[in-house]
Amino acid sequence: MSKISANLTARRDALGLKNDDVLAELSRRGIERAYSTVASWFNGTRGSRWDMEELKALLDVLQTDLDSITEGQVELVEEKLPAATAREMRGLSDEQQQAVLAMVRAMRGGSGTSK
């Protein structure tokens, strides 16, 4: 289970909610998802790609914010070129994404993440 999933689960449990409760609250907010999708958010099988509207609704249901759930470890990409790059990466396998990342790091002259 990822740290984010663990934090989402802890928050859900702290509020005394079950997956069915979360599903119902999301529906009330106009977000229709399958039970299996909601369950995947909490068990860690969802991955890291989120629709922003569903994420906002989920955080609202859980009465929390993104920074609290991610412990400050997630950065939202708002600039056009980085956002487009992130979208293009979605269509690649994990292995391909790692290869692209290695190439970018090599082009920058190292493995660090500084700008």
C-alpha positions as YAML, in Angstrom:
chain: A
units: angstrom
residues:
- id: 1
  name: MET
  ca: [0.00, 0.00, 0.00]
- id: 2
  name: SER
  ca: [1.35, 3.42, -0.92]
- id: 3
  name: LYS
  ca: [1.81, 6.15, 1.68]
- id: 4
  name: ILE
  ca: [-1.01, 8.13, 0.04]
- id: 5
  name: SER
  ca: [-3.37, 5.14, 0.15]
- id: 6
  name: ALA
  ca: [-2.42, 4.48, 3.77]
- id: 7
  name: ASN
  ca: [-3.12, 8.13, 4.65]
- id: 8
  name: LEU
  ca: [-6.44, 8.11, 2.78]
- id: 9
  name: THR
  ca: [-7.43, 4.92, 4.60]
- id: 10
  name: ALA
  ca: [-6.40, 6.32, 7.98]
- id: 11
  name: ARG
  ca: [-8.44, 9.47, 7.35]
- id: 12
  name: ARG
  ca: [-11.48, 7.48, 6.18]
- id: 13
  name: ASP
  ca: [-11.24, 5.25, 9.26]
- id: 14
  name: ALA
  ca: [-10.79, 8.24, 11.59]
- id: 15
  name: LEU
  ca: [-14.10, 9.59, 10.29]
- id: 16
  name: GLY
  ca: [-15.76, 6.20, 10.80]
- id: 17
  name: LEU
  ca: [-16.52, 5.83, 7.10]
- id: 18
  name: LYS
  ca: [-16.62, 2.70, 4.95]
- id: 19
  name: ASN
  ca: [-16.04, 2.56, 1.20]
- id: 20
  name: ASP
  ca: [-19.82, 2.50, 0.65]
- id: 21
  name: ASP
  ca: [-20.14, 5.74, 2.63]
- id: 22
  name: VAL
  ca: [-17.42, 7.39, 0.55]
- id: 23
  name: LEU
  ca: [-19.09, 6.17, -2.65]
- id: 24
  name: ALA
  ca: [-22.44, 7.63, -1.55]
- id: 25
  name: GLU
  ca: [-20.88, 10.98, -0.60]
- id: 26
  name: LEU
  ca: [-19.04, 11.19, -3.91]
- id: 27
  name: SER
  ca: [-22.31, 10.49, -5.73]
- id: 28
  name: ARG
  ca: [-23.95, 13.30, -3.76]
- id: 29
  name: ARG
  ca: [-21.22, 15.57, -5.13]
- id: 30
  name: GLY
  ca: [-21.84, 14.43, -8.71]
- id: 31
  name: ILE
  ca: [-18.90, 12.01, -8.92]
- id: 32
  name: GLU
  ca: [-20.10, 8.58, -10.05]
- id: 33
  name: ARG
  ca: [-17.54, 5.81, -9.66]
- id: 34
  name: ALA
  ca: [-17.67, 2.04, -9.32]
- id: 35
  name: TYR
  ca: [-17.17, 0.52, -5.88]
- id: 36
  name: SER
  ca: [-14.00, -1.17, -7.16]
- id: 37
  name: THR
  ca: [-12.54, 2.22, -8.15]
- id: 38
  name: VAL
  ca: [-13.19, 3.69, -4.71]
- id: 39
  name: ALA
  ca: [-11.78, 0.58, -3.03]
- id: 40
  name: SER
  ca: [-8.64, 0.86, -5.18]
- id: 41
  name: TRP
  ca: [-7.96, 4.36, -3.85]
- id: 42
  name: PHE
  ca: [-7.74, 2.94, -0.35]
- id: 43
  name: ASN
  ca: [-5.95, -0.34, -1.05]
- id: 44
  name: GLY
  ca: [-3.26, 1.22, -3.22]
- id: 45
  name: THR
  ca: [-4.04, -0.36, -6.57]
- id: 46
  name: ARG
  ca: [-5.23, 2.89, -8.16]
- id: 47
  name: GLY
  ca: [-1.79, 4.29, -8.90]
- id: 48
  name: SER
  ca: [-0.95, 7.95, -8.95]
- id: 49
  name: ARG
  ca: [-3.14, 9.29, -11.75]
- id: 50
  name: TRP
  ca: [-6.20, 11.13, -10.57]
- id: 51
  name: ASP
  ca: [-8.97, 13.09, -12.19]
- id: 52
  name: MET
  ca: [-8.82, 16.44, -10.39]
- id: 53
  name: GLU
  ca: [-12.57, 16.67, -9.86]
- id: 54
  name: GLU
  ca: [-12.72, 13.23, -8.22]
- id: 55
  name: LEU
  ca: [-9.68, 14.02, -6.09]
- id: 56
  name: LYS
  ca: [-11.19, 17.32, -4.93]
- id: 57
  name: ALA
  ca: [-14.45, 15.54, -4.10]
- id: 58
  name: LEU
  ca: [-12.67, 12.74, -2.24]
- id: 59
  name: LEU
  ca: [-10.67, 15.22, -0.16]
- id: 60
  name: ASP
  ca: [-13.92, 17.06, 0.59]
- id: 61
  name: VAL
  ca: [-15.60, 13.83, 1.71]
- id: 62
  name: LEU
  ca: [-12.60, 13.03, 3.91]
- id: 63
  name: GLN
  ca: [-12.51, 16.60, 5.26]
- id: 64
  name: THR
  ca: [-8.82, 17.01, 4.48]
- id: 65
  name: ASP
  ca: [-6.47, 18.51, 1.91]
- id: 66
  name: LEU
  ca: [-3.87, 17.26, -0.55]
- id: 67
  name: ASP
  ca: [-0.88, 18.41, 1.48]
- id: 68
  name: SER
  ca: [-2.08, 16.53, 4.56]
- id: 69
  name: ILE
  ca: [-2.69, 13.30, 2.65]
- id: 70
  name: THR
  ca: [0.58, 13.44, 0.72]
- id: 71
  name: GLU
  ca: [2.65, 14.87, 3.57]
- id: 72
  name: GLY
  ca: [3.88, 17.51, 1.13]
- id: 73
  name: GLN
  ca: [5.36, 14.92, -1.24]
- id: 74
  name: VAL
  ca: [3.19, 15.69, -4.29]
- id: 75
  name: GLU
  ca: [3.69, 18.60, -6.63]
- id: 76
  name: LEU
  ca: [0.87, 19.68, -8.94]
- id: 77
  name: VAL
  ca: [2.07, 20.45, -12.44]
- id: 78
  name: GLU
  ca: [0.46, 23.59, -13.80]
- id: 79
  name: GLU
  ca: [2.96, 24.83, -16.39]
- id: 80
  name: LYS
  ca: [1.98, 23.83, -19.94]
- id: 81
  name: LEU
  ca: [5.13, 22.01, -21.06]
- id: 82
  name: PRO
  ca: [5.65, 19.91, -17.89]
- id: 83
  name: ALA
  ca: [1.92, 19.09, -17.82]
- id: 84
  name: ALA
  ca: [2.02, 18.00, -21.48]
- id: 85
  name: THR
  ca: [5.09, 15.89, -20.76]
- id: 86
  name: ALA
  ca: [3.32, 14.22, -17.84]
- id: 87
  name: ARG
  ca: [0.30, 13.48, -20.05]
- id: 88
  name: GLU
  ca: [2.50, 11.92, -22.72]
- id: 89
  name: MET
  ca: [4.22, 9.73, -20.12]
- id: 90
  name: ARG
  ca: [0.88, 8.17, -19.15]
- id: 91
  name: GLY
  ca: [0.82, 6.14, -22.36]
- id: 92
  name: LEU
  ca: [4.17, 4.53, -21.65]
- id: 93
  name: SER
  ca: [4.92, 1.39, -19.66]
- id: 94
  name: ASP
  ca: [6.72, 1.73, -16.32]
- id: 95
  name: GLU
  ca: [9.90, 0.53, -18.03]
- id: 96
  name: GLN
  ca: [9.56, 3.13, -20.79]
- id: 97
  name: GLN
  ca: [8.89, 5.88, -18.24]
- id: 98
  name: GLN
  ca: [12.04, 4.90, -16.33]
- id: 99
  name: ALA
  ca: [14.03, 5.00, -19.59]
- id: 100
  name: VAL
  ca: [12.74, 8.51, -20.39]
- id: 101
  name: LEU
  ca: [13.54, 9.65, -16.86]
- id: 102
  name: ALA
  ca: [17.08, 8.23, -17.13]
- id: 103
  name: MET
  ca: [17.54, 10.05, -20.44]
- id: 104
  name: VAL
  ca: [16.36, 13.37, -18.97]
- id: 105
  name: ARG
  ca: [18.66, 12.95, -15.99]
- id: 106
  name: ALA
  ca: [21.58, 12.16, -18.31]
- id: 107
  name: MET
  ca: [20.82, 15.28, -20.35]
- id: 108
  name: ARG
  ca: [20.86, 17.35, -17.14]
- id: 109
  name: GLY
  ca: [24.18, 15.84, -16.15]
- id: 110
  name: GLY
  ca: [23.15, 13.90, -13.07]
- id: 111
  name: SER
  ca: [20.52, 12.06, -11.11]
- id: 112
  name: GLY
  ca: [19.37, 14.92, -8.87]
- id: 113
  name: THR
  ca: [16.03, 16.65, -9.07]
- id: 114
  name: SER
  ca: [17.18, 20.24, -8.68]
- id: 115
  name: LYS
  ca: [16.26, 22.76, -11.36]
...
